[in-house]
Coordinates of N, CA and C and ligand atoms in Angstrom, one line a residue:
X16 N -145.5 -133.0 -135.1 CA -145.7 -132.4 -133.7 C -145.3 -130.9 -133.8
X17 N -144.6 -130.5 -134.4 CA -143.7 -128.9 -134.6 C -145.0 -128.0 -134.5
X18 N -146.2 -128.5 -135.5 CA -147.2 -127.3 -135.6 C -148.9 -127.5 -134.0
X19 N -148.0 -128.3 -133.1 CA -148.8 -128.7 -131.8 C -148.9 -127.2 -131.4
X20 N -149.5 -126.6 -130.8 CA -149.3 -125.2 -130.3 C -149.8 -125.9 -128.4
X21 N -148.4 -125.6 -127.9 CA -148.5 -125.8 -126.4 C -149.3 -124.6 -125.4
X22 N -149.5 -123.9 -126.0 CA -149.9 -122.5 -125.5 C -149.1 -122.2 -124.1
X23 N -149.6 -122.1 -122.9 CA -148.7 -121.3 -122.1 C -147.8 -122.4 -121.7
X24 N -147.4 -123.8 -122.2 CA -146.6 -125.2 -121.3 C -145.6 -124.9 -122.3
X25 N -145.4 -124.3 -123.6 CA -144.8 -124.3 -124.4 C -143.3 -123.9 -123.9
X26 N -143.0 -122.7 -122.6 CA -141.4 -122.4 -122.6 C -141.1 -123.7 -120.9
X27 N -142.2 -124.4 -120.6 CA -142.1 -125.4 -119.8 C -140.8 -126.7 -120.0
X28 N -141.3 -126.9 -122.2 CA -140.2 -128.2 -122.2 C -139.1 -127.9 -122.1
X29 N -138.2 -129.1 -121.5 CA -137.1 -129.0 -121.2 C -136.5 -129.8 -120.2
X30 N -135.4 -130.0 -119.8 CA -135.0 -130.5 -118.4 C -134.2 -128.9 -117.6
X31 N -134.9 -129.1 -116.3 CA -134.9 -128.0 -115.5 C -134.1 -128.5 -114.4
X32 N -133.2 -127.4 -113.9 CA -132.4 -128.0 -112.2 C -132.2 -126.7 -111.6
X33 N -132.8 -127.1 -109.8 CA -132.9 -125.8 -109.5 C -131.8 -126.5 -107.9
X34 N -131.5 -125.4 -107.3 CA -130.6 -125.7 -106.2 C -131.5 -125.1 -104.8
X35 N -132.8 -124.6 -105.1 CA -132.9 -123.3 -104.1 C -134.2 -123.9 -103.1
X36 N -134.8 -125.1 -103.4 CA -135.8 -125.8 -102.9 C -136.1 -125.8 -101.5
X37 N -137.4 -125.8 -101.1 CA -137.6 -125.6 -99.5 C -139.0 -126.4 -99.5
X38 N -138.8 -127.1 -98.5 CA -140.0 -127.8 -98.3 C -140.2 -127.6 -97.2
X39 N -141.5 -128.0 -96.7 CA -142.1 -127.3 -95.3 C -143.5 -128.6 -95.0
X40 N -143.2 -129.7 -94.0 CA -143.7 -130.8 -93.9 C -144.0 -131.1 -92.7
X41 N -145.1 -132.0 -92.5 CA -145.4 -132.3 -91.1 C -145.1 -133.2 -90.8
X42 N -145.2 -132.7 -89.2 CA -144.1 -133.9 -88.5 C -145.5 -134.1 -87.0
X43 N -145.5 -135.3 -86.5 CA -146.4 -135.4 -85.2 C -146.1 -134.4 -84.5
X44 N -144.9 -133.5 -84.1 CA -145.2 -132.6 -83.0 C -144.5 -131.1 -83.7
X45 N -144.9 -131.3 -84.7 CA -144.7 -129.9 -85.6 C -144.3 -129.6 -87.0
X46 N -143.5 -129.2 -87.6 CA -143.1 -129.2 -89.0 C -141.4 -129.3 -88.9
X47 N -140.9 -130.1 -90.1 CA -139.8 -130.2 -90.0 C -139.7 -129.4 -91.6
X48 N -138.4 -128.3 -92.2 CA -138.1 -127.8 -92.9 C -137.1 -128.7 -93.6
X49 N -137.1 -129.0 -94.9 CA -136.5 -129.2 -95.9 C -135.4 -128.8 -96.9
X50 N -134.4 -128.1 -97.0 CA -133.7 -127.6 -98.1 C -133.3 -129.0 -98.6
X51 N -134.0 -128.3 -100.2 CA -134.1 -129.6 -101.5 C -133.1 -128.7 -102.4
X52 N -132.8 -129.8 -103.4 CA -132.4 -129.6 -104.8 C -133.1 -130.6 -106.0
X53 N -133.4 -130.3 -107.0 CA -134.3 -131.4 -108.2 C -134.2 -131.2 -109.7
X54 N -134.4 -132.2 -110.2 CA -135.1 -131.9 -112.1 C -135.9 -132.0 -112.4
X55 N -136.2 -131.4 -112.9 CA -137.5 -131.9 -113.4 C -137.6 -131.8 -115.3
X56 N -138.1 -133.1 -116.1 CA -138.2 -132.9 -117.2 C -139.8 -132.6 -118.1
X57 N -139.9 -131.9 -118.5 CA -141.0 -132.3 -119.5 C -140.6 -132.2 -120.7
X58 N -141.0 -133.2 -121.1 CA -141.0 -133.6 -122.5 C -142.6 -133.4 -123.6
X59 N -142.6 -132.9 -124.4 CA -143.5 -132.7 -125.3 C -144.0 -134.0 -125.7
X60 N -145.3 -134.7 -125.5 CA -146.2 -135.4 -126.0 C -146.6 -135.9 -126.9
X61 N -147.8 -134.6 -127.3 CA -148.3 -134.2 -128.7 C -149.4 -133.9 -128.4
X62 N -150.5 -134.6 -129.3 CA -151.9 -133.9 -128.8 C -152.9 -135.0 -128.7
X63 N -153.8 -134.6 -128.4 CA -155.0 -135.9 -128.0 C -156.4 -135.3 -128.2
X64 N -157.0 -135.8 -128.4 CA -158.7 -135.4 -128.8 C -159.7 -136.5 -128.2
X65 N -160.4 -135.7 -127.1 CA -161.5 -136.4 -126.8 C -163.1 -136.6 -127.0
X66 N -163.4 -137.1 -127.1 CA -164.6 -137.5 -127.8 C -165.0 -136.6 -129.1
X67 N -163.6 -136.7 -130.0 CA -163.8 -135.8 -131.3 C -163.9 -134.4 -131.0
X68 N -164.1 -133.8 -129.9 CA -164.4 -132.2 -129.8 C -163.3 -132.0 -129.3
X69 N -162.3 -132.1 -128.1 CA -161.6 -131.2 -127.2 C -160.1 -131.6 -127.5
X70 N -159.5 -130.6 -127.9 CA -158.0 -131.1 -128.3 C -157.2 -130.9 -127.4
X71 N -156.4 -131.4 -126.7 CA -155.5 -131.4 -125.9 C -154.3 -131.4 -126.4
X72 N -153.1 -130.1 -126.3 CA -151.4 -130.3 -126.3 C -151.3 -131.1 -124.7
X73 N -150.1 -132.1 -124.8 CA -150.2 -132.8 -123.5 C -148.4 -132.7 -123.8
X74 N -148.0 -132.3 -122.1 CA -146.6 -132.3 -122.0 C -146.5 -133.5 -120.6
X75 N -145.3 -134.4 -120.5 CA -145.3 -135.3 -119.8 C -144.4 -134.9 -118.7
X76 N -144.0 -134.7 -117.3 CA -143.0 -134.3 -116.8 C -142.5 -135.5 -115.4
X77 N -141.5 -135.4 -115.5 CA -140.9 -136.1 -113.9 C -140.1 -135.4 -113.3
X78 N -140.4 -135.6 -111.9 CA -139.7 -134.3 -110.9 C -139.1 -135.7 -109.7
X79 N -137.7 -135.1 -110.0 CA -136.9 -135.8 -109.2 C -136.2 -135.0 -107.5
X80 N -136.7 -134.7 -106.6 CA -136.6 -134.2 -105.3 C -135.6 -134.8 -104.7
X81 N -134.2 -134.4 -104.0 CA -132.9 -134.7 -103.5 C -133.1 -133.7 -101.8
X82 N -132.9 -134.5 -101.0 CA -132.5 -133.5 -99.2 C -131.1 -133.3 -99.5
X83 N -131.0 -131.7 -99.4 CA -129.5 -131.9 -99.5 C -128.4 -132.0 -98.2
X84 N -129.7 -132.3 -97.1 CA -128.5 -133.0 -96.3 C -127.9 -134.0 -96.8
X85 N -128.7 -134.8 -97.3 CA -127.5 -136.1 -97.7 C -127.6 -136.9 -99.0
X86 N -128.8 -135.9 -99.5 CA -128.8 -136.0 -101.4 C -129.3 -137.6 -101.8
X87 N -130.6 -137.8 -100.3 CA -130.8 -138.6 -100.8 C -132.5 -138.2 -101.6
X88 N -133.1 -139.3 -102.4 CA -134.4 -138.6 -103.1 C -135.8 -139.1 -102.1
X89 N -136.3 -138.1 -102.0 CA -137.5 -137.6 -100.9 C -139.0 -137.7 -101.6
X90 N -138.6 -137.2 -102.7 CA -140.0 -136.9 -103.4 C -139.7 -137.3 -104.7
X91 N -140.8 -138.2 -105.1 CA -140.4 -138.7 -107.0 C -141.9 -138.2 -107.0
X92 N -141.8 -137.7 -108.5 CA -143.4 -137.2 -108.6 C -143.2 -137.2 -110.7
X93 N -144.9 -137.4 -110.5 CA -144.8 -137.5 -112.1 C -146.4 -137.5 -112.4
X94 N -146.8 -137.1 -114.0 CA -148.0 -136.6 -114.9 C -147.6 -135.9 -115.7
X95 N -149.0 -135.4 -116.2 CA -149.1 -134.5 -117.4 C -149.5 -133.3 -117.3
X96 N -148.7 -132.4 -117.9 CA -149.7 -130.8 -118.3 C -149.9 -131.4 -119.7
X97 N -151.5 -130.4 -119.3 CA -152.5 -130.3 -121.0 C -152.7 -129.2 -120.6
X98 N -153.0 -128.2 -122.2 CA -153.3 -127.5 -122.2 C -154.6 -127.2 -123.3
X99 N -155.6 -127.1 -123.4 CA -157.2 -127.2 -123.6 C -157.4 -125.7 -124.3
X100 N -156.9 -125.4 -125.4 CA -156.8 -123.8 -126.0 C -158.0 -123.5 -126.1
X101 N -158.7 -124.7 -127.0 CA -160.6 -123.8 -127.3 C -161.1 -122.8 -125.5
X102 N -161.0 -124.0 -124.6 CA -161.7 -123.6 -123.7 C -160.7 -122.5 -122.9
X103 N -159.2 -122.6 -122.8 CA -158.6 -121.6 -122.1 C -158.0 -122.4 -120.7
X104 N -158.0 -123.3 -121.3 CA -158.1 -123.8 -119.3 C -156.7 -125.3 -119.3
X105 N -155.8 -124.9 -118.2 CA -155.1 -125.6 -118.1 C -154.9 -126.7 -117.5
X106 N -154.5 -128.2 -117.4 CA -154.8 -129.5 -116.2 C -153.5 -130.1 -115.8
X107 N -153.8 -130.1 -114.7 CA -152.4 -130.7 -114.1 C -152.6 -132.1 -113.6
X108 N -152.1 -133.0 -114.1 CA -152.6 -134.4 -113.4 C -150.8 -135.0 -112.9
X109 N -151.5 -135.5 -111.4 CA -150.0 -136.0 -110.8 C -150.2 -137.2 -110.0
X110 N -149.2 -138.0 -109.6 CA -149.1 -138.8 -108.7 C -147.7 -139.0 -108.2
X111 N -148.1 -138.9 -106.6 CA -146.8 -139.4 -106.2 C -147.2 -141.0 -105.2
X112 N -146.2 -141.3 -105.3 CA -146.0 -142.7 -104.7 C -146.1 -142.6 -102.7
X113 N -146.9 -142.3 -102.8 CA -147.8 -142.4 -101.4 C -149.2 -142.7 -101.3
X114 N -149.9 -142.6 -102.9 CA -151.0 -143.5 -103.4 C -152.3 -142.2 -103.3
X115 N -151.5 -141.3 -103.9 CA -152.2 -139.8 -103.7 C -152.1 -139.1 -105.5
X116 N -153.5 -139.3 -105.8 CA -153.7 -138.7 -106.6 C -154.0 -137.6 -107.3
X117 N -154.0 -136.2 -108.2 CA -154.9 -135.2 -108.1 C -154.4 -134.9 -109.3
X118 N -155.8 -134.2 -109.9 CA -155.9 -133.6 -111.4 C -156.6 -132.1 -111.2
X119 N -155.7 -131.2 -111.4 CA -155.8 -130.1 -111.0 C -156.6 -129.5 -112.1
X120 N -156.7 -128.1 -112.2 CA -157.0 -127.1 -113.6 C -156.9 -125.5 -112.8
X121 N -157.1 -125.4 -114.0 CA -157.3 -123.4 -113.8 C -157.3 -122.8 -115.1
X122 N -157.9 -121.7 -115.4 CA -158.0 -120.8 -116.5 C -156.9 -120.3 -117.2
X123 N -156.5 -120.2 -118.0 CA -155.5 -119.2 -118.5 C -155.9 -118.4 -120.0
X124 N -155.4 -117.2 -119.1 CA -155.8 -116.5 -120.2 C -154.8 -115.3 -120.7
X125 N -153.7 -115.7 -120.8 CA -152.6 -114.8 -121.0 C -151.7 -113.7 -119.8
X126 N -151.7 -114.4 -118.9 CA -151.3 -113.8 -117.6 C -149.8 -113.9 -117.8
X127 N -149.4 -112.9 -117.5 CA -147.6 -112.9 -117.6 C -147.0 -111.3 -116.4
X128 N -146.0 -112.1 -116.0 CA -145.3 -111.2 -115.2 C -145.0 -110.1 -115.6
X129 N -144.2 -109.4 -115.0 CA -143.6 -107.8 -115.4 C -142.4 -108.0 -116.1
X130 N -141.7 -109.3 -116.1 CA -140.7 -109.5 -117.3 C -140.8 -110.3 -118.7
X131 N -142.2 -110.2 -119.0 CA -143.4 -111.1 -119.4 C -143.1 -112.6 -119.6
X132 N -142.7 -113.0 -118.5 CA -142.6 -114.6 -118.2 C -144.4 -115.2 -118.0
X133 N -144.4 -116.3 -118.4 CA -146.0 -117.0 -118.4 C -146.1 -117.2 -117.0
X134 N -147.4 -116.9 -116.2 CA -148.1 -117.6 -115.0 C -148.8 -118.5 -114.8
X135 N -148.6 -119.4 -114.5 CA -149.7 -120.5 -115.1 C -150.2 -121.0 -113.0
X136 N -151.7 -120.7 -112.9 CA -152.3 -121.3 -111.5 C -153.2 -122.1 -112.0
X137 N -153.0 -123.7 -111.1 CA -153.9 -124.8 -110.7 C -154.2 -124.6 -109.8
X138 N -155.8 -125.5 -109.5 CA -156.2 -126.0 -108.1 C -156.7 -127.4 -108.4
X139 N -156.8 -127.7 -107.2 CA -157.8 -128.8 -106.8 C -158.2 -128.9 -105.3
X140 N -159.8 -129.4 -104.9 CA -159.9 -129.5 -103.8 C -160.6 -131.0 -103.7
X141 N -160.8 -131.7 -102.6 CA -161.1 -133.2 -102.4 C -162.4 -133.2 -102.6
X142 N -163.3 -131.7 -102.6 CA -164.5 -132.1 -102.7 C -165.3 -131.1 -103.9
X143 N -164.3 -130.7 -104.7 CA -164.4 -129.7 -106.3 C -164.9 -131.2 -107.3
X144 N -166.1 -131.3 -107.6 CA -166.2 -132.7 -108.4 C -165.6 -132.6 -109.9
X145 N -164.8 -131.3 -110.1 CA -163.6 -131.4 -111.6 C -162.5 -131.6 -110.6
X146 N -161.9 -130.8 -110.1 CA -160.7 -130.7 -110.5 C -160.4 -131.1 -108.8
X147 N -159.7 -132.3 -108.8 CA -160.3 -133.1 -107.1 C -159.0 -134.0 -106.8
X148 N -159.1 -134.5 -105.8 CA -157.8 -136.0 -105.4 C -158.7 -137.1 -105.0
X149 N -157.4 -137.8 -105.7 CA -158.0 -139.7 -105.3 C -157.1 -140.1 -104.3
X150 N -157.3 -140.9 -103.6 CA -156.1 -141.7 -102.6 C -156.6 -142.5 -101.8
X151 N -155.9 -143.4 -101.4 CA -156.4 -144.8 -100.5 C -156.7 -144.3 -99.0
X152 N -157.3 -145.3 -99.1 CA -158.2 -145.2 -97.5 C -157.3 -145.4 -96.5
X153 N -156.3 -145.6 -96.5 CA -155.4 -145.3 -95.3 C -154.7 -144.0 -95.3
X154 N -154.8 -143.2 -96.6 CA -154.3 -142.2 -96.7 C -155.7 -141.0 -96.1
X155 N -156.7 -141.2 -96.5 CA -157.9 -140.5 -96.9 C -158.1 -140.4 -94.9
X156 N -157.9 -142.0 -94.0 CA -158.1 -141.8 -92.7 C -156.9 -141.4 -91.9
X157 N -155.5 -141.2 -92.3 CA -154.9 -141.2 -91.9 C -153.6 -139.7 -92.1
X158 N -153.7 -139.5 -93.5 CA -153.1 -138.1 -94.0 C -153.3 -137.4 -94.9
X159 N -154.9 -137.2 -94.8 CA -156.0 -137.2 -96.0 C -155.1 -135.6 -96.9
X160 N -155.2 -135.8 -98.1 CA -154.7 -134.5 -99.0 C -156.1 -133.8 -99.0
X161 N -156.9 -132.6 -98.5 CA -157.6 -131.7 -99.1 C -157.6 -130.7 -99.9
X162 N -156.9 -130.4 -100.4 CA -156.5 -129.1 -101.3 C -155.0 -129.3 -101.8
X163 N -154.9 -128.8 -103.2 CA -153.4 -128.7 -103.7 C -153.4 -127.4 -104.6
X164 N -152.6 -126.2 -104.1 CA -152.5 -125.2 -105.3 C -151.3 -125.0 -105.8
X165 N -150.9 -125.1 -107.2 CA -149.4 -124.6 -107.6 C -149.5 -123.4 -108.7
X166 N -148.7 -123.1 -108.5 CA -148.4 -121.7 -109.5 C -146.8 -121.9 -110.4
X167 N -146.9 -121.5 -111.4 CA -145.3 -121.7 -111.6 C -145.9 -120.3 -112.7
X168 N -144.4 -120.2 -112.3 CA -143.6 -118.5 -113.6 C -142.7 -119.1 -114.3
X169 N -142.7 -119.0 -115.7 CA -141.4 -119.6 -116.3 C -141.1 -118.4 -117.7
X170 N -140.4 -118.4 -117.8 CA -140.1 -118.2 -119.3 C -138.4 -117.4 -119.7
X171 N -137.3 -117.1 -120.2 CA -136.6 -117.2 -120.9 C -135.2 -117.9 -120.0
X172 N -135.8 -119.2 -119.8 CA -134.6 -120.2 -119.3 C -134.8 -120.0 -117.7
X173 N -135.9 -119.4 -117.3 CA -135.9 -119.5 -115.9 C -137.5 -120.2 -115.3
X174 N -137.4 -120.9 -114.0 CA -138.9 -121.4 -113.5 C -138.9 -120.7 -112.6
X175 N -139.6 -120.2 -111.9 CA -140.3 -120.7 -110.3 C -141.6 -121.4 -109.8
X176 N -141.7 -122.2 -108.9 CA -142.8 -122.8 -108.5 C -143.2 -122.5 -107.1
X177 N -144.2 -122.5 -106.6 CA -145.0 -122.7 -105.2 C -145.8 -123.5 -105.3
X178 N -145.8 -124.3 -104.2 CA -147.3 -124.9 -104.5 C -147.6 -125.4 -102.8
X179 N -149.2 -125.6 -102.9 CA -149.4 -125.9 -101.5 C -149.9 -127.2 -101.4
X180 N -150.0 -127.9 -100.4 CA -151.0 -129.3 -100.6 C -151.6 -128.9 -98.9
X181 N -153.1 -129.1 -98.9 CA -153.5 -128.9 -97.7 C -153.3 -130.5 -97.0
X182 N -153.2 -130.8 -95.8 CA -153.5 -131.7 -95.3 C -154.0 -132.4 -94.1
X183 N -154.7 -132.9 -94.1 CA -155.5 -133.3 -92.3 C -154.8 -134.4 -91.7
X184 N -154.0 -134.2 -91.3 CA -152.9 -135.2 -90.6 C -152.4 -134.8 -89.3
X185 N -152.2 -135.5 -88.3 CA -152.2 -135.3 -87.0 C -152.9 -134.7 -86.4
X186 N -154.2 -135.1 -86.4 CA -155.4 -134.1 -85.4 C -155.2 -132.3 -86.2
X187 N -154.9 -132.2 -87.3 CA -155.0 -130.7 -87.4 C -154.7 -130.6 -88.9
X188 N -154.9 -129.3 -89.3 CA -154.9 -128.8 -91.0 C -153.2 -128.4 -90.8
X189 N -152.7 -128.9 -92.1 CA -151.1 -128.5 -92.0 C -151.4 -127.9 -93.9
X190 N -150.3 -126.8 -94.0 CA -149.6 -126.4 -95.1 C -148.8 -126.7 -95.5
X191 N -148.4 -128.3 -96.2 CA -147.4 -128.3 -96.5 C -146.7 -128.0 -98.1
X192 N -145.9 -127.4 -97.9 CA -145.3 -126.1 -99.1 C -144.5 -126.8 -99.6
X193 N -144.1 -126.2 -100.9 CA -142.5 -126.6 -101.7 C -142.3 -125.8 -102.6
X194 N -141.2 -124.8 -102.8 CA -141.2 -123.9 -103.7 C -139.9 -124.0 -104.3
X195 N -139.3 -123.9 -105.5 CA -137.8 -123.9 -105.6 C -137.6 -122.5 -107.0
X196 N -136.6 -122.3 -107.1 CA -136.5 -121.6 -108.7 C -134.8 -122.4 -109.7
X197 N -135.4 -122.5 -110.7 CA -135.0 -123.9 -111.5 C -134.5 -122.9 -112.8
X198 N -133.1 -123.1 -113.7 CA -132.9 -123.0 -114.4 C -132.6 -124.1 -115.6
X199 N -133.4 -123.6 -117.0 CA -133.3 -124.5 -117.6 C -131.8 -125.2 -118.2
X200 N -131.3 -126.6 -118.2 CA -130.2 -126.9 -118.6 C -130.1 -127.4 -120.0
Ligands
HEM319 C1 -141.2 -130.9 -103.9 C2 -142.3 -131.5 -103.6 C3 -142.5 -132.3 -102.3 C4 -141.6 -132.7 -101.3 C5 -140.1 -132.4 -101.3 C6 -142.3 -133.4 -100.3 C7 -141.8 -133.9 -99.2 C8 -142.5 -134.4 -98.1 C9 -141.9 -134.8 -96.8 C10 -140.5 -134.7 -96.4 C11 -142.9 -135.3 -96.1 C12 -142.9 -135.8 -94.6 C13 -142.7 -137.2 -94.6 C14 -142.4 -137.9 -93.3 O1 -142.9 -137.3 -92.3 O2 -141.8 -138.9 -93.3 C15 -144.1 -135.2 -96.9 C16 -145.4 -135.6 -96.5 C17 -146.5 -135.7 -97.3 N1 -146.6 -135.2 -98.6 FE1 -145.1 -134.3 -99.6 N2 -143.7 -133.4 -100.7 C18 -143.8 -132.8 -101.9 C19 -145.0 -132.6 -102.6 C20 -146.2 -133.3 -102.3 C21 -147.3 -133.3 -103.1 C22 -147.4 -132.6 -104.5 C23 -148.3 -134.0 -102.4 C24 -149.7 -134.3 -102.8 C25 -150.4 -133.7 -103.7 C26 -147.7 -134.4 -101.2 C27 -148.3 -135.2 -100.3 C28 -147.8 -135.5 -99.0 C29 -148.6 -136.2 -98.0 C30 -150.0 -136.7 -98.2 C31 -147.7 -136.3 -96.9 C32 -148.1 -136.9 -95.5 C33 -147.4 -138.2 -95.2 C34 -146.7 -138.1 -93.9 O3 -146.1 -137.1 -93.5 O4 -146.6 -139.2 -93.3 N3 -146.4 -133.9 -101.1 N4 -143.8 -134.7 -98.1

């Protein structure tokens, strides 16, 4: 595994804990705010090859989400980053237990901050036939996910993430957000 090249997921492994978390979620008669705390681990994989052509580095991660009103866990979430070097292009596949799917991507091509920390952006939209969401028909009629974008910065022992998930729930489009910044432990 040592000679895997993770390309930009590479300063990702690790177990990460951040205190600074904000969530921003809908509620029937408006949005109710969040202050979270979480871990999140990825663990290194290895590699995978599909149909003999496309090599995948694959990192595994679980994100554990705490309300620090009362530290109980809100959000369990879990998948994989791969990273796809020939082509340049990154995938985010996730699921959380609400029966909500989505396999993200985006390009990378060496984008790094001003303290040259890696930037790594996904998307997906419900109706992008790559990079799209699955979810049950009670979700699909009832708190359908349209869109998810995340961004994360990471690199010498530090994260940050944003990310959005669109949603059609309660007669209207909601943003709901989650952003935190996480140091590696
Ligand atoms: C740190 C990450 C996240 C946190 C802390 C979080 C938290 C929450 C909270 C508190 C609600 C409101 C639940 C309620 O009203 O009882 C909610 C709703 C929802 N979330 Fe998230 N969420 C996160 C990420 C995501 C992601 C990545 C997705 C999907 C891609 C997602 C999909 C949904 C959906 C579909 C709902 C609507 C269900 C409802 O409100 O009844 N969430 N989330």
């Amino acid at each position: 595994m040592s000679d895997i090249n993770f390309g930009p997921l590479t300063n990702l492994i690790g177990t990460w804990k951040g205190e600074d978390g904000v969530d921003v979620a809908p509620e029937p008669d408006g949005t109710e705010t969040n202050p979270y705390f979480e871990t999140i681990t990825y663990s290194a994989v290895g590699d995978v090859t599909n149909a003999e052509q496309q090599n995948l580095a694959v990192v595994h991660y679980r994100q554990i989400v705490r309300r620090k009103s009362d530290g109980d866990v809100f959000h369990d979430e879990t998948g994989y980053w791969m990273w796809d070097q020939d082509a340049g292009v990154v995938m985010h596949s996730l699921v959380i237990p609400r029966a909500v799917c989505v396999l993200a991507g985006g390009k990378y091509a060496g984008e790094k901050d001003s303290e040259g920390r890696t930037i790594i952006n996904v998307a997906a939209t419900a109706d992008d036939p790559n990079w799209t969401i699955i979810q049950s028909p009670f979700m699909e009629k009832n708190a359908s996910t349209t869109g998810f974008r995340h961004k994360i910065i990471v690199g010498d022992g530090k994260m940050t993430y944003a990310e959005t998930t669109t949603l059609d729930i309660y007669g209207k489009v909601f943003e709901h957000t989650d952003q935190n910044n996480l140091i590696l432990s």
